[in-house]
XYZ file of C-alpha atoms in Angstrom:
783
model
C -39.865 -52.871 7.548
C -39.383 -51.667 3.953
C -38.366 -48.054 3.247
C -41.263 -45.848 2.078
C -40.942 -45.054 -1.656
C -40.827 -41.315 -0.833
C -37.523 -41.837 1.023
C -35.794 -43.508 -1.919
C -35.365 -40.277 -3.932
C -31.937 -39.553 -2.529
C -30.005 -38.336 -5.593
C -30.107 -35.450 -8.068
C -29.754 -37.200 -11.441
C -28.234 -35.321 -14.397
C -28.066 -37.016 -17.799
C -26.756 -35.634 -21.094
C -25.781 -32.124 -19.906
C -24.463 -30.038 -22.813
C -24.609 -26.475 -21.460
C -21.609 -24.399 -22.703
C -18.603 -26.768 -22.880
C -20.174 -29.801 -21.104
C -19.736 -32.948 -23.195
C -22.962 -34.946 -22.804
C -22.157 -35.279 -19.116
C -24.086 -37.553 -16.698
C -23.753 -37.536 -12.907
C -25.668 -38.507 -9.759
C -25.297 -36.203 -6.739
C -26.316 -37.445 -3.272
C -28.954 -35.342 -1.508
C -28.490 -33.987 2.038
C -24.718 -34.232 1.560
C -21.928 -31.740 0.891
C -20.680 -32.094 -2.696
C -17.644 -30.113 -3.852
C -16.985 -29.483 -7.564
C -13.327 -29.029 -8.522
C -11.357 -28.587 -11.731
C -9.300 -25.934 -13.499
C -10.865 -22.562 -14.332
C -13.106 -23.008 -17.368
C -13.510 -26.798 -16.956
C -17.317 -26.577 -16.765
C -18.008 -26.484 -12.986
C -20.226 -23.401 -13.171
C -21.943 -24.678 -16.332
C -22.986 -27.835 -14.477
C -23.868 -26.339 -11.080
C -25.213 -22.877 -11.958
C -26.050 -23.167 -15.666
C -27.798 -26.556 -15.453
C -28.931 -27.618 -11.941
C -29.672 -24.202 -10.355
C -31.030 -22.734 -13.621
C -33.535 -25.575 -14.151
C -34.631 -25.412 -10.497
C -35.363 -21.688 -10.842
C -37.157 -22.187 -14.179
C -39.454 -24.860 -12.683
C -40.230 -22.684 -9.645
C -41.053 -19.715 -11.911
C -43.561 -21.937 -13.758
C -45.565 -22.450 -10.538
C -46.554 -18.760 -10.460
C -49.772 -17.558 -12.066
C -49.667 -16.527 -15.740
C -50.177 -12.912 -14.639
C -47.100 -12.956 -12.371
C -45.032 -14.846 -14.982
C -45.745 -11.971 -17.378
C -43.522 -9.774 -15.160
C -40.702 -12.333 -14.942
C -37.928 -13.188 -17.401
C -38.690 -16.132 -19.672
C -35.826 -18.519 -18.853
C -34.742 -21.056 -21.500
C -34.479 -24.719 -20.506
C -30.820 -25.754 -20.009
C -29.270 -28.077 -22.618
C -29.774 -31.391 -20.760
C -31.632 -34.639 -21.505
C -32.769 -35.616 -17.986
C -32.823 -33.762 -14.646
C -34.495 -35.649 -11.786
C -34.695 -35.238 -8.044
C -34.230 -31.451 -8.079
C -35.104 -29.453 -4.987
C -35.466 -25.691 -4.602
C -32.045 -24.167 -5.315
C -30.798 -21.108 -3.439
C -27.745 -19.584 -5.130
C -25.302 -17.740 -2.872
C -22.884 -16.144 -5.322
C -20.137 -13.526 -5.220
C -22.057 -10.828 -7.033
C -21.399 -7.559 -5.238
C -24.378 -6.114 -3.455
C -26.238 -3.257 -5.149
C -24.272 -0.039 -4.860
C -27.336 2.018 -3.868
C -26.205 5.088 -1.912
C -28.887 4.381 0.748
C -28.063 0.697 1.220
C -25.985 -0.294 4.246
C -25.062 -3.591 5.900
C -27.813 -2.901 8.463
C -30.532 -2.365 5.861
C -29.671 -5.431 3.707
C -29.688 -7.799 6.715
C -32.781 -6.297 8.451
C -30.651 -5.434 11.508
C -31.678 -1.767 11.148
C -35.384 -2.681 11.051
C -35.047 -4.532 14.371
C -32.953 -1.758 15.936
C -35.557 0.839 14.932
C -38.280 -1.188 16.687
C -36.057 -1.535 19.765
C -35.381 2.218 19.993
C -39.034 3.102 19.402
C -39.915 0.925 22.440
C -37.057 1.642 24.874
C -35.402 4.874 23.642
C -35.473 7.827 26.034
C -36.832 10.378 25.486
C -39.617 8.674 23.475
C -39.831 10.336 20.048
C -42.129 8.102 17.993
C -42.518 4.804 16.145
C -39.840 2.915 14.177
C -40.058 5.308 11.187
C -38.750 8.121 13.423
C -35.384 6.270 13.375
C -35.228 5.559 9.609
C -32.752 7.588 7.552
C -34.793 6.795 4.419
C -37.998 8.478 5.670
C -38.164 12.306 5.981
C -40.165 14.163 8.613
C -43.237 15.563 6.857
C -46.095 17.895 7.750
C -49.657 17.480 6.447
C -52.847 19.519 6.633
C -56.342 18.608 5.451
C -59.193 16.215 6.185
C -58.379 12.956 7.958
C -60.846 10.031 7.738
C -61.015 7.729 10.759
C -61.553 3.914 10.695
C -65.340 4.345 10.974
C -65.564 7.060 8.327
C -65.544 10.000 10.769
C -63.857 13.077 9.321
C -61.497 15.335 11.211
C -59.710 18.489 10.044
C -55.993 18.470 10.883
C -53.549 21.325 10.605
C -49.796 20.767 10.383
C -49.890 17.108 11.539
C -46.266 15.977 11.841
C -45.206 12.519 10.617
C -41.792 11.761 12.041
C -38.995 10.273 9.951
C -35.319 10.000 10.841
C -33.818 11.369 7.619
C -31.291 14.190 7.955
C -32.798 16.999 5.853
C -29.409 18.419 4.897
C -27.977 15.327 3.154
C -31.313 13.548 2.554
C -30.147 10.493 4.487
C -26.950 9.907 2.512
C -24.422 10.952 5.159
C -22.438 13.000 2.631
C -23.077 16.279 0.872
C -21.502 17.401 -2.371
C -20.087 20.834 -2.997
C -19.762 21.513 -6.709
C -16.741 23.013 -8.442
C -18.346 25.373 -10.984
C -15.115 25.737 -12.976
C -15.424 22.056 -13.966
C -19.109 22.484 -14.965
C -19.044 25.742 -16.980
C -16.425 27.709 -18.902
C -17.241 31.356 -17.995
C -15.294 32.764 -20.976
C -17.636 31.108 -23.538
C -21.292 31.590 -24.406
C -23.857 28.760 -24.363
C -23.761 28.627 -28.167
C -19.956 28.199 -28.039
C -20.168 25.241 -25.624
C -19.849 26.896 -22.194
C -21.408 23.844 -20.476
C -18.646 21.258 -19.964
C -20.892 18.403 -18.741
C -20.686 15.115 -20.763
C -23.641 14.936 -23.179
C -24.321 18.705 -23.037
C -23.055 19.610 -26.525
C -23.783 23.160 -27.780
C -26.034 21.897 -30.594
C -27.669 19.091 -28.549
C -31.135 18.797 -27.005
C -29.840 19.166 -23.415
C -28.484 22.653 -24.125
C -31.394 23.613 -26.428
C -33.718 24.086 -23.405
C -31.266 26.626 -21.958
C -30.710 28.420 -25.292
C -34.444 28.656 -26.071
C -35.574 29.482 -22.521
C -35.459 33.254 -23.180
C -33.987 33.870 -19.692
C -30.612 35.033 -21.091
C -28.741 35.764 -24.297
C -27.175 32.493 -25.581
C -24.520 34.416 -27.535
C -23.195 36.294 -24.472
C -20.257 34.876 -22.447
C -21.358 33.550 -19.033
C -18.905 35.946 -17.317
C -20.990 38.914 -18.610
C -24.308 37.622 -17.192
C -26.222 39.754 -14.693
C -26.946 38.337 -11.210
C -30.490 37.330 -12.298
C -29.341 35.706 -15.563
C -26.678 33.763 -13.719
C -29.231 32.578 -11.132
C -31.679 31.537 -13.891
C -28.985 29.531 -15.679
C -27.611 27.793 -12.622
C -30.263 27.611 -9.897
C -33.771 28.396 -11.254
C -36.488 26.090 -9.862
C -38.678 23.980 -12.195
C -40.791 26.069 -14.568
C -42.548 25.423 -17.901
C -41.064 26.850 -21.155
C -41.389 26.243 -24.906
C -38.338 24.757 -26.637
C -38.232 23.530 -30.256
C -41.990 24.147 -30.421
C -42.996 21.887 -27.510
C -43.719 22.491 -23.820
C -40.922 21.276 -21.574
C -39.873 21.630 -17.933
C -36.934 23.964 -17.332
C -34.570 23.393 -14.385
C -31.453 25.372 -13.554
C -28.245 23.515 -14.500
C -27.222 22.682 -10.901
C -30.586 21.173 -9.732
C -30.735 19.277 -13.050
C -27.270 17.788 -12.534
C -27.963 16.982 -8.881
C -30.986 14.917 -9.936
C -29.418 13.206 -12.954
C -25.821 12.629 -11.821
C -24.839 13.757 -8.340
C -27.631 11.991 -6.429
C -26.567 8.605 -7.840
C -23.917 6.284 -6.486
C -20.694 7.000 -8.465
C -20.117 3.239 -8.974
C -23.392 2.905 -10.912
C -22.464 5.622 -13.448
C -20.796 5.151 -16.839
C -16.992 5.609 -16.656
C -16.837 9.014 -18.409
C -19.732 10.411 -16.297
C -18.204 8.988 -13.104
C -14.899 10.718 -13.987
C -16.758 14.023 -14.480
C -18.693 13.633 -11.180
C -15.459 12.898 -9.307
C -13.869 16.035 -10.797
C -16.871 18.293 -10.177
C -18.221 17.013 -6.859
C -16.321 17.228 -3.631
C -18.076 14.763 -1.327
C -17.723 15.735 2.327
C -19.271 14.393 5.522
C -22.630 16.068 6.117
C -22.156 18.789 8.792
C -25.799 18.453 9.904
C -25.655 14.776 10.940
C -21.861 14.151 11.067
C -22.299 11.349 8.519
C -24.836 9.385 10.595
C -27.644 10.077 8.015
C -30.077 10.737 10.918
C -31.657 13.983 12.091
C -31.170 15.432 15.569
C -34.469 14.014 16.848
C -33.479 10.403 15.986
C -30.024 10.911 17.538
C -31.452 12.346 20.779
C -33.262 9.142 21.871
C -30.904 6.761 23.698
C -30.765 3.326 25.304
C -28.045 2.835 27.948
C -26.396 6.071 26.812
C -26.192 5.183 23.111
C -28.276 6.451 20.186
C -29.180 4.268 17.191
C -26.450 6.092 15.203
C -23.854 5.145 17.861
C -24.904 1.476 17.723
C -24.772 1.373 13.893
C -21.272 2.902 13.944
C -19.973 0.246 16.358
C -18.223 -2.913 15.256
C -20.782 -5.783 15.281
C -18.858 -7.561 18.089
C -19.223 -4.450 20.305
C -22.872 -3.935 19.330
C -23.556 -7.533 20.440
C -21.982 -6.815 23.870
C -24.146 -3.673 24.254
C -27.260 -5.654 23.294
C -26.550 -8.340 25.918
C -26.936 -5.657 28.604
C -30.627 -5.019 27.686
C -32.808 -7.059 30.042
C -36.283 -5.595 29.460
C -38.687 -8.583 29.252
C -41.067 -6.670 26.971
C -38.533 -6.780 24.126
C -36.861 -10.115 24.962
C -37.869 -11.904 21.690
C -36.672 -8.923 19.607
C -33.343 -8.753 21.475
C -32.866 -12.532 21.123
C -33.482 -12.360 17.371
C -31.097 -9.416 16.907
C -28.453 -11.091 19.071
C -28.693 -14.245 16.954
C -28.090 -12.111 13.850
C -25.064 -10.376 15.421
C -23.631 -13.706 16.609
C -24.038 -15.127 13.072
C -21.946 -12.204 11.775
C -19.204 -12.956 14.283
C -19.349 -16.693 13.580
C -18.973 -16.153 9.838
C -15.952 -13.871 10.360
C -17.660 -10.520 9.693
C -17.724 -9.281 13.291
C -15.335 -6.459 12.317
C -17.915 -4.709 10.096
C -20.304 -2.003 11.308
C -23.994 -1.752 10.399
C -23.535 1.679 8.796
C -21.029 0.274 6.252
C -22.368 1.026 2.720
C -23.240 -2.314 1.066
C -21.561 -1.284 -2.209
C -18.157 -1.193 -0.451
C -18.247 -4.858 0.620
C -15.868 -7.149 -1.274
C -17.221 -10.122 -3.245
C -16.338 -12.534 -0.421
C -17.858 -10.256 2.246
C -21.051 -9.883 0.180
C -21.319 -13.666 -0.188
C -20.875 -14.223 3.544
C -23.438 -11.493 4.310
C -25.947 -13.392 2.141
C -25.021 -16.575 4.062
C -26.028 -14.914 7.352
C -29.608 -14.740 6.075
C -29.731 -18.448 5.239
C -28.175 -19.690 8.483
C -31.181 -18.649 10.544
C -33.653 -19.877 7.915
C -36.300 -22.431 8.900
C -36.118 -24.011 5.424
C -34.745 -27.549 5.084
C -34.448 -29.961 2.164
C -33.316 -27.202 -0.176
C -30.200 -27.113 -2.363
C -27.692 -24.400 -1.439
C -25.247 -23.544 -4.233
C -22.034 -21.707 -3.305
C -19.489 -20.132 -5.628
C -16.047 -20.286 -3.997
C -17.161 -19.264 -0.489
C -13.532 -19.106 0.737
C -12.580 -16.169 -1.519
C -10.864 -13.457 0.543
C -10.585 -15.699 3.600
C -7.498 -16.337 5.724
C -6.897 -20.054 6.551
C -8.099 -19.220 10.093
C -11.441 -17.994 8.687
C -11.782 -20.949 6.269
C -12.185 -23.249 9.312
C -15.224 -21.182 10.364
C -16.660 -21.235 6.840
C -16.319 -25.033 6.695
C -18.222 -25.301 9.981
C -21.081 -23.218 8.542
C -21.278 -25.302 5.353
C -21.507 -28.458 7.471
C -24.198 -26.835 9.658
C -26.303 -26.119 6.563
C -25.881 -29.746 5.462
C -26.737 -31.094 8.916
C -30.054 -29.216 8.852
C -31.040 -31.614 6.077
C -29.995 -29.584 3.033
C -28.071 -30.484 -0.118
C -24.988 -28.265 -0.330
C -23.168 -27.868 -3.668
C -19.884 -25.946 -3.565
C -17.628 -24.877 -6.447
C -14.199 -24.614 -4.808
C -10.419 -24.805 -5.317
C -9.097 -24.654 -1.729
C -7.893 -28.066 -0.410
C -9.149 -27.188 3.114
C -12.753 -27.070 1.833
C -12.397 -30.002 -0.580
C -11.280 -32.036 2.473
C -14.676 -31.734 4.247
C -16.727 -32.942 1.241
C -18.920 -36.049 1.447
C -18.733 -36.326 -2.344
C -16.351 -34.801 -4.902
C -16.914 -34.235 -8.628
C -13.728 -33.294 -10.525
C -14.260 -31.793 -13.982
C -11.737 -31.344 -16.759
C -9.259 -32.465 -17.832
C -8.565 -29.035 -19.325
C -10.401 -25.749 -19.804
C -12.819 -24.566 -22.505
C -13.094 -27.162 -25.290
C -10.519 -29.288 -23.403
C -12.876 -29.632 -20.419
C -16.518 -30.510 -19.862
C -15.970 -34.145 -18.828
C -15.975 -35.838 -15.426
C -12.437 -36.941 -14.512
C -13.344 -38.311 -11.086
C -16.387 -38.805 -8.884
C -16.309 -40.181 -5.347
C -14.747 -39.541 -1.930
C -11.891 -37.157 -1.051
C -9.581 -40.133 -0.387
C -10.479 -41.528 -3.801
C -9.647 -38.160 -5.403
C -6.327 -38.084 -3.574
C -5.277 -41.456 -5.005
C -6.682 -40.745 -8.492
C -4.358 -39.632 -11.255
C -6.309 -36.457 -12.082
C -4.758 -32.971 -12.096
C -6.685 -32.058 -8.905
C -5.820 -35.376 -7.221
C -2.101 -34.925 -7.898
C -2.122 -31.378 -6.506
C -4.412 -31.928 -3.501
C -1.549 -32.667 -1.093
C 1.001 -30.617 -3.012
C 2.681 -28.095 -0.714
C 4.921 -25.227 -1.731
C 8.115 -25.268 0.295
C 9.875 -22.267 1.808
C 12.590 -20.785 -0.398
C 16.133 -21.724 0.576
C 17.332 -18.205 -0.221
C 15.271 -15.048 -0.457
C 15.982 -11.915 -2.470
C 17.133 -8.839 -0.586
C 15.463 -5.494 -1.088
C 17.228 -2.869 -3.174
C 15.339 -0.042 -1.447
C 12.189 0.509 0.607
C 8.887 2.276 0.194
C 8.215 4.062 3.477
C 4.743 4.164 5.051
C 4.469 6.427 8.086
C 1.491 7.022 10.381
C -1.046 5.085 8.272
C -4.460 5.430 9.906
C -6.985 4.594 7.127
C -10.041 2.771 8.558
C -8.831 0.531 11.422
C -5.049 1.091 11.025
C -3.432 2.269 14.232
C -0.788 4.788 13.167
C 1.185 2.097 11.294
C 4.840 2.631 10.349
C 6.271 0.023 7.982
C 8.906 -0.207 5.240
C 7.727 -2.144 2.185
C 10.743 -3.693 0.410
C 11.131 -3.009 -3.319
C 12.680 -5.270 -5.962
C 11.332 -8.403 -4.235
C 8.099 -10.411 -3.900
C 6.397 -8.958 -0.802
C 3.210 -10.571 0.567
C 0.844 -8.628 2.834
C -1.350 -10.987 4.838
C -3.572 -11.230 7.929
C -7.103 -12.355 8.825
C -10.080 -10.866 6.928
C -10.640 -7.312 8.197
C -7.142 -6.902 9.714
C -6.326 -3.843 7.567
C -4.354 -5.255 4.600
C -6.310 -3.431 1.904
C -6.480 -0.272 4.018
C -2.675 -0.262 4.305
C -1.858 -0.920 0.651
C -4.732 0.880 -1.098
C -4.563 3.762 1.388
C -0.788 4.293 1.478
C 0.803 2.656 -1.598
C -1.770 2.957 -4.404
C -1.730 6.367 -6.038
C 2.034 6.826 -5.698
C 4.010 7.403 -8.866
C 4.910 4.224 -10.773
C 2.476 2.038 -8.787
C 0.115 -0.119 -10.869
C -2.829 -1.547 -8.897
C -4.533 -4.661 -10.285
C -7.676 -5.400 -8.264
C -10.760 -7.569 -8.878
C -13.121 -4.691 -9.611
C -15.399 -5.058 -12.617
C -13.849 -4.141 -15.943
C -15.824 -1.203 -17.259
C -17.258 -1.998 -20.654
C -20.452 -2.871 -22.483
C -21.722 -6.255 -23.662
C -19.729 -5.514 -26.855
C -16.403 -5.655 -24.972
C -14.311 -8.825 -25.010
C -10.684 -9.812 -24.271
C -9.663 -8.882 -27.842
C -11.041 -5.313 -27.590
C -10.019 -4.747 -23.940
C -6.365 -5.743 -24.364
C -5.915 -3.909 -27.693
C -5.404 -7.267 -29.453
C -8.072 -6.554 -32.076
C -6.074 -3.642 -33.531
C -3.124 -5.678 -34.967
C -5.530 -8.482 -36.013
C -7.756 -6.054 -37.980
C -4.732 -4.505 -39.680
C -3.365 -7.955 -40.634
C -6.751 -8.984 -42.115
C -7.039 -5.649 -43.981
C -3.531 -5.908 -45.450
C -4.041 -9.528 -46.562
C -7.342 -8.706 -48.302
C -6.625 -5.166 -49.539
C -9.597 -3.618 -47.714
C -10.186 -1.196 -44.812
C -9.456 -2.380 -41.212
C -12.877 -1.001 -40.113
C -14.553 -3.948 -41.895
C -13.110 -6.331 -39.291
C -14.652 -4.575 -36.290
C -18.104 -5.627 -35.055
C -18.465 -2.086 -33.695
C -17.785 -0.435 -37.060
C -18.377 -0.966 -40.793
C -18.178 -4.773 -40.752
C -21.034 -5.192 -38.250
C -24.099 -7.259 -39.106
C -26.780 -4.614 -39.854
C -29.556 -6.578 -38.120
C -27.952 -6.889 -34.665
C -25.546 -3.920 -35.108
C -22.584 -6.231 -34.392
C -23.903 -7.505 -31.059
C -24.534 -11.089 -32.181
C -27.723 -10.957 -30.097
C -30.979 -9.042 -30.456
C -31.825 -7.399 -27.119
C -35.509 -6.658 -26.540
C -36.005 -4.046 -23.824
C -39.352 -4.714 -22.168
C -39.220 -1.905 -19.600
C -41.101 -3.587 -16.766
C -39.318 -6.953 -17.274
C -35.774 -8.204 -17.609
C -34.318 -7.615 -21.081
C -34.744 -10.638 -23.372
C -31.751 -11.679 -25.530
C -32.082 -13.851 -28.639
C -29.377 -14.923 -31.104
C -29.427 -12.820 -34.303
C -30.915 -14.941 -37.101
C -29.028 -13.173 -39.897
C -25.464 -13.651 -38.650
C -26.109 -16.596 -36.278
C -24.387 -14.750 -33.442
C -21.165 -14.240 -35.414
C -21.643 -10.433 -35.387
C -20.256 -9.719 -38.894
C -21.759 -9.213 -42.363
C -21.677 -12.244 -44.675
C -19.331 -10.427 -47.091
C -16.776 -9.822 -44.318
C -16.824 -13.519 -43.344
C -15.716 -14.415 -46.901
C -12.422 -12.556 -46.315
C -9.772 -14.830 -44.802
C -6.335 -14.571 -43.224
C -4.246 -17.684 -42.559
C -7.240 -19.797 -43.625
C -9.662 -18.347 -41.021
C -12.230 -15.557 -41.162
C -12.485 -12.886 -38.417
C -15.388 -14.636 -36.587
C -13.406 -17.918 -36.463
C -10.361 -16.064 -35.092
C -12.472 -14.440 -32.340
C -13.819 -17.906 -31.462
C -10.303 -19.258 -30.816
C -9.095 -19.824 -27.237
C -6.054 -17.679 -26.307
C -3.618 -20.645 -26.443
C -4.693 -21.665 -29.981
C -4.718 -18.033 -31.147
C -1.166 -17.602 -29.789
C 0.062 -20.563 -31.841
C -1.848 -19.235 -34.890
C -0.341 -15.715 -34.759
C 3.153 -16.735 -33.574
C 4.233 -18.608 -36.708
C 3.296 -19.565 -40.250
C 1.468 -17.439 -42.817
C -0.630 -15.724 -40.098
C 2.447 -14.546 -38.180
C 1.609 -11.235 -36.437
C 4.216 -10.377 -33.751
C 2.141 -7.562 -32.137
C -0.839 -9.915 -31.621
C 1.378 -12.796 -30.469
C 2.988 -10.584 -27.773
C -0.408 -9.690 -26.252
C -1.584 -13.328 -26.439
C 1.644 -14.504 -24.750
C 0.882 -12.213 -21.798
C -2.682 -13.556 -21.556
C -1.307 -17.108 -21.564
C 1.271 -16.150 -18.923
C -1.489 -15.150 -16.489
C -3.302 -18.481 -16.940
C -6.041 -17.412 -19.380
C -5.084 -19.757 -22.219
C -8.619 -21.217 -22.264
C -10.445 -17.874 -22.675
C -12.032 -17.211 -26.095
C -10.968 -13.934 -27.724
C -14.574 -12.881 -28.368
C -16.090 -13.907 -25.005
C -18.095 -10.944 -23.552
C -16.301 -9.370 -20.565
C -19.449 -9.407 -18.424
C -19.258 -13.235 -18.323
C -15.815 -13.307 -16.643
C -15.288 -14.143 -12.950
C -13.523 -11.747 -10.529
C -10.246 -13.697 -10.747
C -10.375 -13.770 -14.567
C -11.009 -10.011 -14.670
C -8.020 -9.407 -12.446
C -5.732 -11.578 -14.564
C -6.855 -9.912 -17.813
C -6.047 -6.523 -16.213
C -2.648 -7.845 -15.115
C -1.901 -9.024 -18.685
C -2.778 -5.535 -19.975
C -0.690 -3.736 -17.339
C 2.350 -5.967 -17.929
C 3.107 -3.908 -21.035
C 3.196 -0.662 -19.036
C 6.292 1.017 -17.692
C 5.408 0.850 -13.991
C 7.923 -0.135 -11.347
C 5.612 -1.482 -8.595
C 2.742 -3.951 -9.110
C 0.085 -4.303 -6.412
C -2.027 -7.470 -6.819
C -5.153 -8.048 -4.695
C -5.637 -11.799 -4.141
C -4.495 -13.004 -7.587
C -5.127 -16.673 -6.643
C -8.914 -16.259 -6.372
C -10.608 -18.631 -8.821
C -7.299 -20.411 -9.576
C -6.987 -24.202 -9.542
C -4.207 -25.675 -7.383
C -2.212 -26.529 -10.519
C -2.451 -22.956 -11.824
C -1.071 -21.438 -8.592
C 2.401 -22.733 -9.592
C 2.092 -20.921 -12.939
C 1.117 -17.724 -11.117
C 4.151 -17.996 -8.800
C 6.401 -18.453 -11.842
C 4.838 -15.346 -13.407
C 5.408 -13.299 -10.214
C 9.035 -14.479 -10.194
C 9.465 -13.399 -13.822
C 8.096 -9.943 -12.989
C 10.529 -9.552 -10.053
C 13.477 -10.898 -12.083
C 12.647 -8.308 -14.765
C 13.323 -5.580 -12.184
C 9.754 -4.961 -10.984
C 8.591 -4.805 -7.364
C 5.563 -7.013 -6.621
C 3.316 -6.476 -3.579
C 0.620 -9.133 -3.183
C -2.326 -8.996 -0.756
C -2.911 -12.717 -0.278
C -4.092 -15.514 2.035
C -2.925 -18.497 -0.011
C -0.153 -20.281 1.900
C 1.659 -21.285 -1.321
C 2.128 -17.595 -2.173
C 3.215 -16.795 1.402
C 5.784 -19.644 1.347
C 7.141 -18.359 -1.970
C 7.516 -14.748 -0.766
C 10.809 -12.990 -0.082
C 9.223 -10.833 2.641
C 5.957 -11.050 4.598
C 4.070 -8.237 6.343
C 1.437 -9.788 8.642
C -1.357 -7.582 10.017
C -3.608 -8.326 12.972
C -3.799 -9.795 15.478
C -7.585 -9.785 14.914
C -10.112 -8.014 12.689
C -11.653 -4.537 12.919
C -10.493 -2.629 16.001
C -8.687 -5.794 17.172
C -6.425 -5.506 14.120
C -4.726 -2.629 12.329
C -1.216 -3.355 13.626
C 1.826 -4.994 12.032
C 2.351 -8.201 14.030
C 5.238 -9.542 11.938
C 7.571 -8.401 9.159
C 10.384 -10.504 7.787
C 11.151 -13.566 5.612
C 8.631 -16.489 5.669
C 11.113 -18.830 7.406
C 11.212 -16.497 10.447
C 7.399 -16.338 10.543
C 7.201 -20.160 10.559
C 9.938 -20.481 13.174
C 8.308 -17.957 15.532
C 4.701 -19.272 15.133
C 3.746 -16.133 17.096
C 0.833 -15.135 14.886
C -2.259 -16.940 13.553
C -0.731 -16.733 10.045
C 2.561 -18.185 11.314
C 0.772 -21.181 12.862
C -1.197 -21.949 9.674
C 1.844 -21.483 7.427
C 3.912 -23.785 9.657
C 1.205 -26.460 9.413
C 1.050 -25.978 5.631
C 4.792 -26.355 4.929
C 4.956 -29.231 7.422
C 7.538 -27.593 9.687
C-alpha cells in the first residue's frame, strides 16, 4: 500500500539562508528526530536555528491572529532566506533569565503554587477560605456597600471581608527595607543647596521643584533646622494636591515617593547608578511579621499533616514530593497526581534541590532553561519543533545524562528537537548532526558536515577532530604557595564547611548542580581584598554599548584618529559630536509604541553606520571609524599592532580579547546581543589588566567549542604562571583534568550536598573514584 502524501513531508527544508553571517546556506533537517547543531562560537548556529527557522515559524503563527490582535504584537521581519518548507510550530527554550519580579517565585512561574493553594483551601485545617486566602499576591480587603446577586437582588453589606494571604507588613515580598536617611538627605544643606542626595533629584530639577514650591517649609533653611512638622511634611507627608511651576501636581513626602519609584522594585531591574544608591540607602531585612514567608498569620495557621503552605514552599522539592505522597484523600486525587507529576519532573531534570519559594530572578541561566523544560515535558502537544540553546550549561556530567534522557523523551513523543550544543555527551545522542563553520563571524556561515555522529567523527572538520579528544591528567601539578582559609561556611545549603583553597595554582571547584559550589566561593571568597570575580551576569549598558566602549578600546582609537586628522577626539564617538544627527549615533531609529514592543529600523541617513558623513571622510591607516568598528577583533589586532595604524594601547586590549577566544567578535557589536559565555570572557579580558591577585571564574567554558577549550586552558595557565591564583567553578572534565587541585562538593544537591567530599590533585580523585565526579572524570581520561 502506498504512503499517503500527507506522510511524505518529513523534512524541514531551508534554501538560501543569509541571516547574519550565513552564506546562502541550504539544509534539510529530518522531522521527529533529534538534530544537534555544532560549530565554534559565532559560526552561525544561532542564526540558522533561532534567527531563521524559529523566527519564521513565529512570524507565520503571528499572521494567523486577527488584524486587531496583530495590532498589539511586534511586526516581525521575514528572515533572509529564499525557501523555508515543512515548518512546524516552534517552541524556543532559551537561557534567558526569568523576569526578576520581586513577587515571582519558582512556585508561581510553574503553577505549583496555584495547585497548592487549591489543595490547602480543600484540606487545610482549620478551614480559612478559598485559594486566594493562601496567595501572597492578594491582600485581605474589607468592603461595604450594595451587593447585587445573580438574579439582580440587592443586598446591603457592611464590612464584608475578602480573604487574601498577603502579609500586610511587607506586602507579600518577604523582606522589608529600613532606610538610612543619611544616604538620602544631607541635613547640613538646604533644599536649594542640594540637600536631597537621590540620583536625579538635582536642586534645580523638576523633582525637587515640587518640594521647593510646596510652601510647607523654607527651601533656603538647612534641613537640620526644620521643626517637627516641617520635617514630617518633607519626609512622610501623604499625597496632597499643590501648585508647582503654575500647574496642579500631586505632592508626596520624599520617603513614600522613593518607596514607590525605587525601593518597591527589584534591585536587578534598576539602572546601575540607581541600584547602587538603593543598596546604600536600603537595608533589606527579613520581614518580622511573616518571617520571610510572604504570608499573613491566617494563611500560615491552616495546615495539612502538620505543615502550612509556607512550610511546604520552603521545603526542597524532593521533600515536598514525599510529603505529598502521604495525602490519600480521594476528593483531591487528580490534583495531587498532577502536582506530584510536576514535582517528579523537577527531580528528573535535576532541580529537586530547589524550593518553591526561591525567587525566580535568582535562578541561573541553566536553571531557568530547565524550569521552562518542566512545563513542556507534561505538555499534550506533539509534532512541534522544540529549539534548545545549550541545555547542558551549568550541568555536571552526572546531570547531563538526565538531560539527554529528557531530550530523547521529547523526540519520542513525536516532536522535532533542534539543539545548539558543544558538549560531546549530547552530540553523541543526536540522530542528525549539522556542523557549521569553518570559522567564526565572516569565516563561518557554511555547512562543514551534515549526517550521523559516526560520520562527524570520521570527518576532517574542527568538531570531528575534537569530538573524541580528551585532556589528559597533568604529570606534575603545581604546589600552593599559601592558602586562603574558609572556616564555618554555612551560606544556603553549606554545612559548616572548613576548607583551605590553595593560592598560586589552578584550583577547580566542582560537584553536581546544587551541591553548593557557588555558595562556597561567592559566599566566602568573593568580596575579599584582591579577589576579582568574573561571572556570567549581564554586562550593564545600553544598546549604545559595544566591546570597544566597554573595554576602553575606543579611547586610544579616537585619539589616534584625532591626531592623524588634526581634529577633536569627540568627533570619533557615536555618543558625542560625531554622531549622526538623525539617529543620535544609535544606527537605528527606535519607535516607542507604548502598548507594543519597540520597533527598530535602520537609520536611512547613515545606513546604520552611526556617524556623520563628514566624520566618515576622515581616515586612519586607510579606514574610517565605522570601518574600524566593523572589524572583527583578530583583524583589528593585526591592523593596530603594526604598520601605519600602529597603536600599542589599542593592540594590548585587542590581544587580551583574542586571548579569551573572542577573535571573531566585531568591535561595534551591541553588548545586548552577546551570549552569557561571551559576556563572561569580555569581562575577563577587561579584568586581566587589573592588579588583582585571585581570579574567580564561574563556568568559563559555557558556550565554548571543544577546540576553544584548549585555548582557555592555555590562558588559565598563563594567568597562573604570571603569579595569579585562579579558582574556577566548573563541570567540564577537560578543565578538571588540567587542574592542580580539585575541591569536590556533594555528595548530592540541596540538603544532600553542602559538604566537601574530596580535596586534592585530580590524579587522586580519579584513583579513588569515591565520588560521582571521580567516576565521570575517570571515564573521561580513560583510566
